[in-house]
PDB file of C-alpha atoms in Angstrom:
ATOM      1  CA  MET A   1       8.607  26.064  -7.294  1.00  0.00           C
ATOM      2  CA  THR A   2       7.316  22.642  -6.353  1.00  0.00           C
ATOM      3  CA  ALA A   3       8.814  19.190  -6.781  1.00  0.00           C
ATOM      4  CA  PRO A   4       7.349  17.061  -9.601  1.00  0.00           C
ATOM      5  CA  LEU A   5       5.134  14.131  -8.703  1.00  0.00           C
ATOM      6  CA  ASP A   6       5.017  10.824 -10.566  1.00  0.00           C
ATOM      7  CA  PHE A   7       1.539   9.298 -10.688  1.00  0.00           C
ATOM      8  CA  TRP A   8       1.720   5.514 -11.155  1.00  0.00           C
ATOM      9  CA  PHE A   9      -1.418   3.720 -12.267  1.00  0.00           C
ATOM     10  CA  ASP A  10      -2.713   0.598 -13.980  1.00  0.00           C
ATOM     11  CA  PHE A  11      -5.823   1.124 -16.101  1.00  0.00           C
ATOM     12  CA  ALA A  12      -7.350  -2.010 -14.542  1.00  0.00           C
ATOM     13  CA  SER A  13      -6.827  -0.699 -11.006  1.00  0.00           C
ATOM     14  CA  THR A  14     -10.007   0.172  -9.133  1.00  0.00           C
ATOM     15  CA  TYR A  15      -8.732   2.836  -6.762  1.00  0.00           C
ATOM     16  CA  SER A  16      -6.708   4.441  -9.544  1.00  0.00           C
ATOM     17  CA  TYR A  17     -10.019   5.471 -11.119  1.00  0.00           C
ATOM     18  CA  PRO A  18     -10.973   8.209  -8.612  1.00  0.00           C
ATOM     19  CA  ALA A  19      -7.326   9.216  -8.282  1.00  0.00           C
ATOM     20  CA  ALA A  20      -6.997   9.732 -12.035  1.00  0.00           C
ATOM     21  CA  MET A  21     -10.248  11.661 -12.234  1.00  0.00           C
ATOM     22  CA  ARG A  22      -9.043  14.085  -9.538  1.00  0.00           C
ATOM     23  CA  MET A  23      -5.363  14.340 -10.326  1.00  0.00           C
ATOM     24  CA  GLU A  24      -5.128  17.126 -12.892  1.00  0.00           C
ATOM     25  CA  ALA A  25      -7.291  19.617 -10.989  1.00  0.00           C
ATOM     26  CA  ALA A  26      -5.827  18.691  -7.595  1.00  0.00           C
ATOM     27  CA  ALA A  27      -2.267  19.099  -8.870  1.00  0.00           C
ATOM     28  CA  GLN A  28      -3.045  22.433 -10.497  1.00  0.00           C
ATOM     29  CA  ALA A  29      -4.482  23.687  -7.209  1.00  0.00           C
ATOM     30  CA  LYS A  30      -1.150  22.874  -5.529  1.00  0.00           C
ATOM     31  CA  GLY A  31       0.982  24.090  -8.421  1.00  0.00           C
ATOM     32  CA  VAL A  32       2.494  20.614  -8.806  1.00  0.00           C
ATOM     33  CA  THR A  33       3.663  19.172 -12.119  1.00  0.00           C
ATOM     34  CA  VAL A  34       2.532  15.578 -12.615  1.00  0.00           C
ATOM     35  CA  ASN A  35       4.243  12.906 -14.682  1.00  0.00           C
ATOM     36  CA  TRP A  36       1.610  10.369 -15.730  1.00  0.00           C
ATOM     37  CA  ARG A  37       3.214   6.910 -15.453  1.00  0.00           C
ATOM     38  CA  PRO A  38       1.120   3.960 -16.638  1.00  0.00           C
ATOM     39  CA  PHE A  39       2.522   0.568 -15.659  1.00  0.00           C
ATOM     40  CA  LEU A  40       1.350  -3.026 -15.249  1.00  0.00           C
ATOM     41  CA  LEU A  41       0.452  -4.601 -11.931  1.00  0.00           C
ATOM     42  CA  GLY A  42       0.443  -8.109 -13.398  1.00  0.00           C
ATOM     43  CA  PRO A  43       4.211  -8.715 -13.138  1.00  0.00           C
ATOM     44  CA  ILE A  44       4.142  -7.399  -9.575  1.00  0.00           C
ATOM     45  CA  PHE A  45       1.327  -9.781  -8.646  1.00  0.00           C
ATOM     46  CA  VAL A  46       3.250 -12.677 -10.203  1.00  0.00           C
ATOM     47  CA  ALA A  47       6.275 -11.763  -8.092  1.00  0.00           C
ATOM     48  CA  HIS A  48       4.028 -12.186  -5.029  1.00  0.00           C
ATOM     49  CA  SER A  49       2.796 -15.573  -6.336  1.00  0.00           C
ATOM     50  CA  TRP A  50      -0.650 -14.200  -7.187  1.00  0.00           C
ATOM     51  CA  ASN A  51      -2.151 -15.216 -10.508  1.00  0.00           C
ATOM     52  CA  ASP A  52      -5.057 -12.795 -10.112  1.00  0.00           C
ATOM     53  CA  SER A  53      -5.965  -9.519  -8.444  1.00  0.00           C
ATOM     54  CA  PRO A  54      -5.760  -9.806  -4.642  1.00  0.00           C
ATOM     55  CA  PHE A  55      -9.357  -8.578  -4.622  1.00  0.00           C
ATOM     56  CA  ASN A  56     -10.284 -11.798  -6.440  1.00  0.00           C
ATOM     57  CA  VAL A  57      -7.875 -13.968  -4.470  1.00  0.00           C
ATOM     58  CA  TYR A  58      -9.483 -12.775  -1.212  1.00  0.00           C
ATOM     59  CA  PRO A  59     -13.244 -12.521  -1.904  1.00  0.00           C
ATOM     60  CA  VAL A  60     -14.101 -10.847   1.415  1.00  0.00           C
ATOM     61  CA  LYS A  61     -11.562  -8.127   0.688  1.00  0.00           C
ATOM     62  CA  GLY A  62     -12.933  -7.833  -2.839  1.00  0.00           C
ATOM     63  CA  ALA A  63     -16.506  -7.384  -1.632  1.00  0.00           C
ATOM     64  CA  TYR A  64     -15.375  -4.606   0.688  1.00  0.00           C
ATOM     65  CA  MET A  65     -13.375  -2.934  -2.071  1.00  0.00           C
ATOM     66  CA  TRP A  66     -16.333  -2.733  -4.459  1.00  0.00           C
ATOM     67  CA  ARG A  67     -18.551  -1.183  -1.815  1.00  0.00           C
ATOM     68  CA  ASP A  68     -15.782   1.179  -0.731  1.00  0.00           C
ATOM     69  CA  LEU A  69     -15.164   2.287  -4.305  1.00  0.00           C
ATOM     70  CA  GLU A  70     -18.883   2.866  -4.789  1.00  0.00           C
ATOM     71  CA  ARG A  71     -18.932   5.139  -1.728  1.00  0.00           C
ATOM     72  CA  ILE A  72     -15.828   7.032  -2.828  1.00  0.00           C
ATOM     73  CA  CYS A  73     -17.211   7.663  -6.306  1.00  0.00           C
ATOM     74  CA  ARG A  74     -20.553   8.781  -4.909  1.00  0.00           C
ATOM     75  CA  ASP A  75     -18.871  11.233  -2.536  1.00  0.00           C
ATOM     76  CA  LEU A  76     -16.711  12.649  -5.342  1.00  0.00           C
ATOM     77  CA  GLY A  77     -19.562  12.832  -7.836  1.00  0.00           C
ATOM     78  CA  PHE A  78     -18.172  10.211 -10.225  1.00  0.00           C
ATOM     79  CA  GLY A  79     -20.351   7.586 -11.841  1.00  0.00           C
ATOM     80  CA  PHE A  80     -19.551   3.964 -11.096  1.00  0.00           C
ATOM     81  CA  ARG A  81     -20.456   0.614 -12.622  1.00  0.00           C
ATOM     82  CA  LYS A  82     -18.740  -2.604 -11.594  1.00  0.00           C
ATOM     83  CA  PRO A  83     -16.979  -4.023 -14.669  1.00  0.00           C
ATOM     84  CA  ARG A  84     -18.252  -7.331 -15.998  1.00  0.00           C
ATOM     85  CA  ILE A  85     -14.627  -8.481 -16.289  1.00  0.00           C
ATOM     86  CA  PHE A  86     -12.149  -7.726 -13.516  1.00  0.00           C
ATOM     87  CA  PRO A  87      -9.347  -7.097 -13.814  1.00  0.00           C
ATOM     88  CA  GLN A  88      -9.431  -6.030 -17.434  1.00  0.00           C
ATOM     89  CA  ASN A  89      -6.515  -6.414 -19.825  1.00  0.00           C
ATOM     90  CA  SER A  90      -4.868  -2.994 -19.632  1.00  0.00           C
ATOM     91  CA  LEU A  91      -1.802  -3.727 -21.770  1.00  0.00           C
ATOM     92  CA  LYS A  92      -2.706  -1.819 -24.934  1.00  0.00           C
ATOM     93  CA  ALA A  93      -4.185   1.107 -23.008  1.00  0.00           C
ATOM     94  CA  ALA A  94      -0.932   1.374 -21.046  1.00  0.00           C
ATOM     95  CA  ARG A  95       1.137   1.348 -24.221  1.00  0.00           C
ATOM     96  CA  ILE A  96      -1.041   4.120 -25.632  1.00  0.00           C
ATOM     97  CA  GLY A  97      -0.718   5.908 -22.298  1.00  0.00           C
ATOM     98  CA  LEU A  98       3.017   6.240 -22.886  1.00  0.00           C
ATOM     99  CA  ILE A  99       2.348   7.920 -26.230  1.00  0.00           C
ATOM    100  CA  ALA A 100      -0.261  10.150 -24.603  1.00  0.00           C
ATOM    101  CA  ALA A 101       2.331  11.257 -22.058  1.00  0.00           C
ATOM    102  CA  ASP A 102       4.811  11.991 -24.851  1.00  0.00           C
ATOM    103  CA  ASP A 103       2.264  14.042 -26.775  1.00  0.00           C
ATOM    104  CA  GLY A 104       0.744  15.924 -23.849  1.00  0.00           C
ATOM    105  CA  PHE A 105      -2.709  14.382 -23.681  1.00  0.00           C
ATOM    106  CA  ALA A 106      -2.163  11.882 -20.867  1.00  0.00           C
ATOM    107  CA  PRO A 107      -4.594  13.435 -18.355  1.00  0.00           C
ATOM    108  CA  ALA A 108      -7.564  13.406 -20.727  1.00  0.00           C
ATOM    109  CA  PHE A 109      -6.753  10.004 -22.230  1.00  0.00           C
ATOM    110  CA  THR A 110      -6.319   8.461 -18.804  1.00  0.00           C
ATOM    111  CA  ARG A 111      -9.611   9.825 -17.528  1.00  0.00           C
ATOM    112  CA  TRP A 112     -11.518   8.588 -20.580  1.00  0.00           C
ATOM    113  CA  VAL A 113     -10.094   5.068 -20.257  1.00  0.00           C
ATOM    114  CA  TYR A 114     -11.138   4.932 -16.612  1.00  0.00           C
ATOM    115  CA  VAL A 115     -14.595   6.234 -17.512  1.00  0.00           C
ATOM    116  CA  ALA A 116     -14.879   3.481 -20.124  1.00  0.00           C
ATOM    117  CA  ASN A 117     -13.823   0.853 -17.589  1.00  0.00           C
ATOM    118  CA  PHE A 118     -15.553   1.892 -14.370  1.00  0.00           C
ATOM    119  CA  MET A 119     -18.435   4.074 -15.520  1.00  0.00           C
ATOM    120  CA  GLN A 120     -19.510   2.762 -18.913  1.00  0.00           C
ATOM    121  CA  GLY A 121     -18.659  -0.929 -18.562  1.00  0.00           C
ATOM    122  CA  GLU A 122     -16.616  -1.006 -21.775  1.00  0.00           C
ATOM    123  CA  ASN A 123     -13.822  -3.419 -22.666  1.00  0.00           C
ATOM    124  CA  ILE A 124     -10.686  -1.269 -22.518  1.00  0.00           C
ATOM    125  CA  SER A 125      -8.644  -3.808 -24.480  1.00  0.00           C
ATOM    126  CA  ASP A 126     -10.976  -3.410 -27.469  1.00  0.00           C
ATOM    127  CA  ASP A 127      -9.472  -1.405 -30.332  1.00  0.00           C
ATOM    128  CA  ASN A 128     -12.848   0.160 -31.100  1.00  0.00           C
ATOM    129  CA  VAL A 129     -13.194   1.449 -27.543  1.00  0.00           C
ATOM    130  CA  LEU A 130      -9.680   2.880 -27.566  1.00  0.00           C
ATOM    131  CA  ALA A 131     -10.165   4.363 -31.039  1.00  0.00           C
ATOM    132  CA  THR A 132     -13.341   6.105 -29.894  1.00  0.00           C
ATOM    133  CA  ILE A 133     -11.451   7.666 -26.991  1.00  0.00           C
ATOM    134  CA  LEU A 134      -8.633   8.833 -29.261  1.00  0.00           C
ATOM    135  CA  LYS A 135     -11.102  10.369 -31.704  1.00  0.00           C
ATOM    136  CA  LYS A 136     -12.704  12.306 -28.843  1.00  0.00           C
ATOM    137  CA  LEU A 137      -9.264  13.771 -28.229  1.00  0.00           C
ATOM    138  CA  ASP A 138      -8.765  14.646 -31.917  1.00  0.00           C
ATOM    139  CA  ARG A 139      -6.076  11.995 -32.362  1.00  0.00           C
ATOM    140  CA  ASP A 140      -5.604   9.621 -35.286  1.00  0.00           C
ATOM    141  CA  PRO A 141      -6.260   6.164 -33.798  1.00  0.00           C
ATOM    142  CA  GLN A 142      -4.309   4.205 -36.413  1.00  0.00           C
ATOM    143  CA  ALA A 143      -1.265   6.462 -36.098  1.00  0.00           C
ATOM    144  CA  ILE A 144      -1.354   6.193 -32.304  1.00  0.00           C
ATOM    145  CA  PHE A 145      -1.870   2.415 -32.438  1.00  0.00           C
ATOM    146  CA  ALA A 146       1.160   2.054 -34.713  1.00  0.00           C
ATOM    147  CA  ARG A 147       3.366   4.021 -32.331  1.00  0.00           C
ATOM    148  CA  ALA A 148       1.990   2.210 -29.290  1.00  0.00           C
ATOM    149  CA  MET A 149       2.661  -1.225 -30.765  1.00  0.00           C
ATOM    150  CA  ALA A 150       6.174  -0.415 -31.971  1.00  0.00           C
ATOM    151  CA  PRO A 151       8.796  -2.701 -30.384  1.00  0.00           C
ATOM    152  CA  GLU A 152      10.583   0.197 -28.712  1.00  0.00           C
ATOM    153  CA  ASN A 153       7.366   1.352 -27.046  1.00  0.00           C
ATOM    154  CA  LYS A 154       6.628  -2.151 -25.796  1.00  0.00           C
ATOM    155  CA  GLU A 155      10.086  -2.175 -24.219  1.00  0.00           C
ATOM    156  CA  ARG A 156       9.429   1.238 -22.665  1.00  0.00           C
ATOM    157  CA  LEU A 157       6.401  -0.126 -20.839  1.00  0.00           C
ATOM    158  CA  LYS A 158       8.421  -3.076 -19.557  1.00  0.00           C
ATOM    159  CA  ALA A 159      11.103  -0.658 -18.374  1.00  0.00           C
ATOM    160  CA  GLN A 160       8.540   1.609 -16.723  1.00  0.00           C
ATOM    161  CA  THR A 161       7.054  -1.354 -14.861  1.00  0.00           C
ATOM    162  CA  ALA A 162      10.550  -2.427 -13.780  1.00  0.00           C
ATOM    163  CA  GLU A 163      11.199   1.117 -12.563  1.00  0.00           C
ATOM    164  CA  ALA A 164       8.022   0.966 -10.494  1.00  0.00           C
ATOM    165  CA  VAL A 165       9.265  -2.237  -8.868  1.00  0.00           C
ATOM    166  CA  SER A 166      12.657  -0.641  -8.180  1.00  0.00           C
ATOM    167  CA  LEU A 167      10.910   2.206  -6.353  1.00  0.00           C
ATOM    168  CA  GLY A 168       9.144  -0.251  -4.070  1.00  0.00           C
ATOM    169  CA  ILE A 169       5.743   0.138  -5.717  1.00  0.00           C
ATOM    170  CA  PHE A 170       3.482  -2.815  -4.958  1.00  0.00           C
ATOM    171  CA  GLY A 171       0.045  -1.496  -5.890  1.00  0.00           C
ATOM    172  CA  ALA A 172      -1.860   1.256  -7.636  1.00  0.00           C
ATOM    173  CA  PRO A 173      -2.383   4.080  -7.482  1.00  0.00           C
ATOM    174  CA  SER A 174       1.020   5.067  -6.186  1.00  0.00           C
ATOM    175  CA  PHE A 175       2.660   8.461  -6.110  1.00  0.00           C
ATOM    176  CA  THR A 176       6.354   9.236  -5.870  1.00  0.00           C
ATOM    177  CA  VAL A 177       8.165  12.476  -5.174  1.00  0.00           C
ATOM    178  CA  GLY A 178      11.792  11.624  -5.763  1.00  0.00           C
ATOM    179  CA  LYS A 179      12.163   8.383  -3.804  1.00  0.00           C
ATOM    180  CA  GLU A 180       9.320   9.179  -1.401  1.00  0.00           C
ATOM    181  CA  LEU A 181       6.487   6.695  -1.996  1.00  0.00           C
ATOM    182  CA  PHE A 182       2.792   7.128  -1.246  1.00  0.00           C
ATOM    183  CA  TRP A 183       0.332   4.303  -1.917  1.00  0.00           C
ATOM    184  CA  GLY A 184      -3.411   4.444  -2.340  1.00  0.00           C
ATOM    185  CA  SER A 185      -5.978   6.977  -3.462  1.00  0.00           C
ATOM    186  CA  ASP A 186      -6.340   8.079   0.159  1.00  0.00           C
ATOM    187  CA  ARG A 187      -2.716   9.293   0.036  1.00  0.00           C
ATOM    188  CA  GLN A 188      -3.178  11.388  -3.104  1.00  0.00           C
ATOM    189  CA  ASP A 189      -3.646  14.692  -1.292  1.00  0.00           C
ATOM    190  CA  GLN A 190      -0.770  13.915   1.064  1.00  0.00           C
ATOM    191  CA  SER A 191       1.536  13.210  -1.870  1.00  0.00           C
ATOM    192  CA  LEU A 192       0.603  16.492  -3.551  1.00  0.00           C
ATOM    193  CA  ALA A 193       1.154  18.398  -0.321  1.00  0.00           C
ATOM    194  CA  TRP A 194       4.534  16.694   0.055  1.00  0.00           C
ATOM    195  CA  ALA A 195       5.524  17.673  -3.491  1.00  0.00           C
ATOM    196  CA  SER A 196       4.512  21.257  -2.786  1.00  0.00           C
ATOM    197  CA  LYS A 197       6.490  21.401   0.463  1.00  0.00           C
ATOM    198  CA  GLN A 198       9.553  19.702  -1.019  1.00  0.00           C
ATOM    199  CA  GLY A 199       9.716  22.306  -3.741  1.00  0.00           C
ATOM    200  CA  ALA A 200       9.287  25.140  -1.267  1.00  0.00           C
ATOM    201  CA  SER A 201      12.105  23.794   0.928  1.00  0.00           C
ATOM    202  CA  LYS A 202      14.705  23.883  -1.851  1.00  0.00           C
TER     203      LYS A 202
END
């Protein structure tokens, strides 16, 4: 037995892209169950008095990030294209992500949204882009859209974002095992190892 791991991500988050692409296979290799937890970084940035991504607020940091992400993707064998708009509006994708988690297709949906954003240069807030992804996964886009936009699902995303804040999450990707927090794609393997060891110690 292993402890479950919660994977927290925003679809607009740069470093969440390689983490999401690796997560399913990496977790399976460790025997760890993953809960896919989309949330929104925007409210967290506002709480820190940022009205934009810190990578835009601090251009030198942003320039480094783009080059770093390019290197990471190259080393992992993932395509990469800098989005024309950054950060993208990830609200609707996150709402659909909750439905995907309910229905068991979160890993595939999440990967395809990140591919659209950081490999194909698509607008992930566009209904046509999201519908195309859902069709690839043999899902009815209009039925999923209706569930995603239901008032109760909108409230769920707000609650999930509030939960992230309560856990001390300040960026994405983040990983939690119980109340143990790991931040950054470079802590992904450590978080999975921790989940594996925590389960073994029980």
